[in-house]
C-alpha cells in the first residue's frame, strides 16, 4: 500500500490536512523509531504509522 492509498482508505486529507506535513514513523530492526518524510507514491511497510500535520492557514 502506498501513502496515497493509506490516506484514501482513511478518508483522505481534510481541509486542514497538508501533504507537506506528512510523516511516517517506522520502527527499525534496532527498535528505534525513524521519522520519514514520504512521497505520496512511497510504499508503506507493516507497522508504519502515518501522521498528517494540521495546517492552520
Tab-separated table of N, CA and C in Angstrom:
chain	number	residue	atom	x	y	z
A	1	UNK	N	0.851	-1.166	0.000
A	1	UNK	CA	0.000	0.000	0.000
A	1	UNK	C	0.903	1.237	0.000
A	2	UNK	N	0.535	2.234	-0.779
A	2	UNK	CA	1.299	3.479	-0.807
A	2	UNK	C	0.724	4.465	0.214
A	3	UNK	N	1.451	5.545	0.435
A	3	UNK	CA	0.971	6.593	1.344
A	3	UNK	C	-0.367	7.136	0.843
A	4	UNK	N	-0.478	7.366	-0.462
A	4	UNK	CA	-1.718	7.892	-1.032
A	4	UNK	C	-2.890	6.932	-0.801
A	5	UNK	N	-2.657	5.645	-0.982
A	5	UNK	CA	-3.704	4.649	-0.759
A	5	UNK	C	-4.109	4.597	0.711
A	6	UNK	N	-3.144	4.727	1.616
A	6	UNK	CA	-3.457	4.718	3.051
A	6	UNK	C	-4.301	5.932	3.417
A	7	UNK	N	-3.955	7.094	2.878
A	7	UNK	CA	-4.746	8.293	3.152
A	7	UNK	C	-6.162	8.154	2.595
A	8	UNK	N	-6.276	7.612	1.400
A	8	UNK	CA	-7.598	7.422	0.789
A	8	UNK	C	-8.441	6.450	1.608
A	9	UNK	N	-7.817	5.388	2.126
A	9	UNK	CA	-8.523	4.416	2.962
A	9	UNK	C	-9.056	5.076	4.232
A	10	UNK	N	-8.296	6.030	4.747
A	10	UNK	CA	-8.700	6.745	5.960
A	10	UNK	C	-9.651	7.904	5.696
A	11	UNK	N	-10.054	8.112	4.452
A	11	UNK	CA	-11.000	9.179	4.132
A	11	UNK	C	-10.351	10.380	3.453
A	12	UNK	N	-9.045	10.345	3.239
A	12	UNK	CA	-8.356	11.433	2.555
A	12	UNK	C	-7.989	12.563	3.500
A	13	UNK	N	-7.272	13.532	2.935
A	13	UNK	CA	-6.894	14.708	3.715
A	13	UNK	C	-8.120	15.588	3.942
A	14	UNK	N	-8.205	16.194	5.096
A	14	UNK	CA	-9.271	17.159	5.347
A	14	UNK	C	-8.811	18.516	4.833
A	15	UNK	N	-9.658	19.522	4.951
A	15	UNK	CA	-9.291	20.864	4.522
A	15	UNK	C	-8.104	21.395	5.311
A	16	UNK	N	-7.912	20.888	6.513
A	16	UNK	CA	-6.822	21.367	7.370
A	16	UNK	C	-5.577	20.490	7.297
A	17	UNK	N	-5.680	19.340	6.640
A	17	UNK	CA	-4.522	18.467	6.482
A	17	UNK	C	-3.626	18.972	5.359
A	18	UNK	N	-2.337	18.728	5.466
A	18	UNK	CA	-1.405	19.199	4.451
A	18	UNK	C	-0.442	18.102	4.038
A	19	UNK	N	-0.212	17.963	2.727
A	19	UNK	CA	0.731	16.963	2.236
A	19	UNK	C	2.143	17.264	2.718
A	20	UNK	N	2.463	18.542	2.887
A	20	UNK	CA	3.800	18.915	3.353
A	20	UNK	C	4.055	18.422	4.770
A	21	UNK	N	2.993	18.196	5.530
A	21	UNK	CA	3.135	17.763	6.913
A	21	UNK	C	3.072	16.264	7.106
A	22	UNK	N	3.160	15.491	6.031
A	22	UNK	CA	3.114	14.034	6.157
A	22	UNK	C	4.391	13.509	6.795
A	23	UNK	N	4.226	12.597	7.724
A	23	UNK	CA	5.354	11.927	8.358
A	23	UNK	C	4.981	10.456	8.537
A	24	UNK	N	5.957	9.612	8.373
A	24	UNK	CA	5.777	8.182	8.626
A	24	UNK	C	6.749	7.795	9.730
A	25	UNK	N	6.224	7.167	10.771
A	25	UNK	CA	7.057	6.654	11.853
A	25	UNK	C	7.245	5.166	11.586
A	26	UNK	N	8.516	4.768	11.478
A	26	UNK	CA	8.856	3.383	11.148
A	26	UNK	C	9.867	2.871	12.162
A	27	UNK	N	9.553	1.727	12.769
A	27	UNK	CA	10.456	1.123	13.750
A	27	UNK	C	11.501	0.292	13.005
A	28	UNK	N	12.756	0.580	13.266
A	28	UNK	CA	13.858	-0.131	12.631
A	28	UNK	C	14.143	-1.456	13.313
A	29	UNK	N	15.084	-2.204	12.754
A	29	UNK	CA	15.462	-3.512	13.299
A	29	UNK	C	16.038	-3.381	14.703
A	30	UNK	N	16.625	-2.220	15.007
A	30	UNK	CA	17.199	-1.990	16.332
A	30	UNK	C	16.167	-1.532	17.359
A	31	UNK	N	14.914	-1.370	16.922
A	31	UNK	CA	13.838	-0.966	17.826
A	31	UNK	C	13.612	0.533	17.897
A	32	UNK	N	14.506	1.303	17.296
A	32	UNK	CA	14.358	2.759	17.304
A	32	UNK	C	13.376	3.200	16.224
A	33	UNK	N	12.652	4.276	16.502
A	33	UNK	CA	11.676	4.796	15.551
A	33	UNK	C	12.344	5.829	14.653
A	34	UNK	N	12.186	5.633	13.358
A	34	UNK	CA	12.665	6.578	12.367
A	34	UNK	C	11.487	7.432	11.930
A	35	UNK	N	11.723	8.722	11.727
A	35	UNK	CA	10.676	9.616	11.232
A	35	UNK	C	11.039	9.993	9.807
A	36	UNK	N	10.174	9.628	8.867
A	36	UNK	CA	10.424	9.833	7.446
A	36	UNK	C	9.464	10.867	6.881
A	37	UNK	N	9.905	11.566	5.845
A	37	UNK	CA	9.048	12.478	5.091
A	37	UNK	C	8.783	11.816	3.737
A	38	UNK	N	7.692	11.074	3.617
A	38	UNK	CA	7.474	10.250	2.426
A	38	UNK	C	6.893	11.033	1.247
A	39	UNK	N	7.053	10.457	0.075
A	39	UNK	CA	6.351	10.908	-1.118
A	39	UNK	C	5.013	10.173	-1.146
A	40	UNK	N	4.044	10.705	-1.875
A	40	UNK	CA	2.712	10.093	-1.910
A	40	UNK	C	2.732	8.688	-2.521
A	41	UNK	N	3.691	8.398	-3.412
A	41	UNK	CA	3.736	7.097	-4.064
A	41	UNK	C	4.680	6.114	-3.363
A	42	UNK	N	5.202	6.501	-2.205
A	42	UNK	CA	6.115	5.633	-1.459
A	42	UNK	C	5.342	4.500	-0.787
A	43	UNK	N	5.906	3.306	-0.856
A	43	UNK	CA	5.266	2.127	-0.260
A	43	UNK	C	5.438	2.140	1.255
A	44	UNK	N	4.375	1.767	1.943
A	44	UNK	CA	4.417	1.638	3.393
A	44	UNK	C	4.769	0.205	3.765
A	45	UNK	N	5.327	0.043	4.933
A	45	UNK	CA	5.660	-1.283	5.457
A	45	UNK	C	4.707	-1.624	6.592
A	46	UNK	N	4.637	-2.900	6.896
A	46	UNK	CA	3.809	-3.350	8.010
A	46	UNK	C	4.291	-2.678	9.292
A	47	UNK	N	3.384	-2.079	10.030
A	47	UNK	CA	3.728	-1.431	11.288
A	47	UNK	C	3.988	0.057	11.169
A	48	UNK	N	4.058	0.599	9.936
A	48	UNK	CA	4.254	2.039	9.760
A	48	UNK	C	3.047	2.807	10.283
A	49	UNK	N	3.293	3.989	10.819
A	49	UNK	CA	2.218	4.866	11.287
A	49	UNK	C	2.338	6.179	10.509
A	50	UNK	N	1.242	6.593	9.867
A	50	UNK	CA	1.229	7.818	9.062
A	50	UNK	C	0.608	8.937	9.882
A	51	UNK	N	1.321	10.064	9.979
A	51	UNK	CA	0.825	11.250	10.675
A	51	UNK	C	0.653	12.370	9.658
A	52	UNK	N	-0.417	13.133	9.806
A	52	UNK	CA	-0.673	14.296	8.945
A	52	UNK	C	-0.739	15.524	9.839
A	53	UNK	N	0.178	16.449	9.597
A	53	UNK	CA	0.200	17.681	10.371
A	53	UNK	C	-0.940	18.587	9.934
A	54	UNK	N	-1.522	19.265	10.882
A	54	UNK	CA	-2.633	20.178	10.621
A	54	UNK	C	-2.083	21.536	10.194
A	55	UNK	N	-2.674	22.084	9.143
A	55	UNK	CA	-2.294	23.413	8.674
A	55	UNK	C	-3.356	24.402	9.139
A	56	UNK	N	-2.951	25.468	9.764
A	56	UNK	CA	-3.914	26.449	10.268
A	56	UNK	C	-4.256	27.505	9.234
A	57	UNK	N	-3.475	27.599	8.161
A	57	UNK	CA	-3.729	28.615	7.140
A	57	UNK	C	-3.779	28.010	5.772
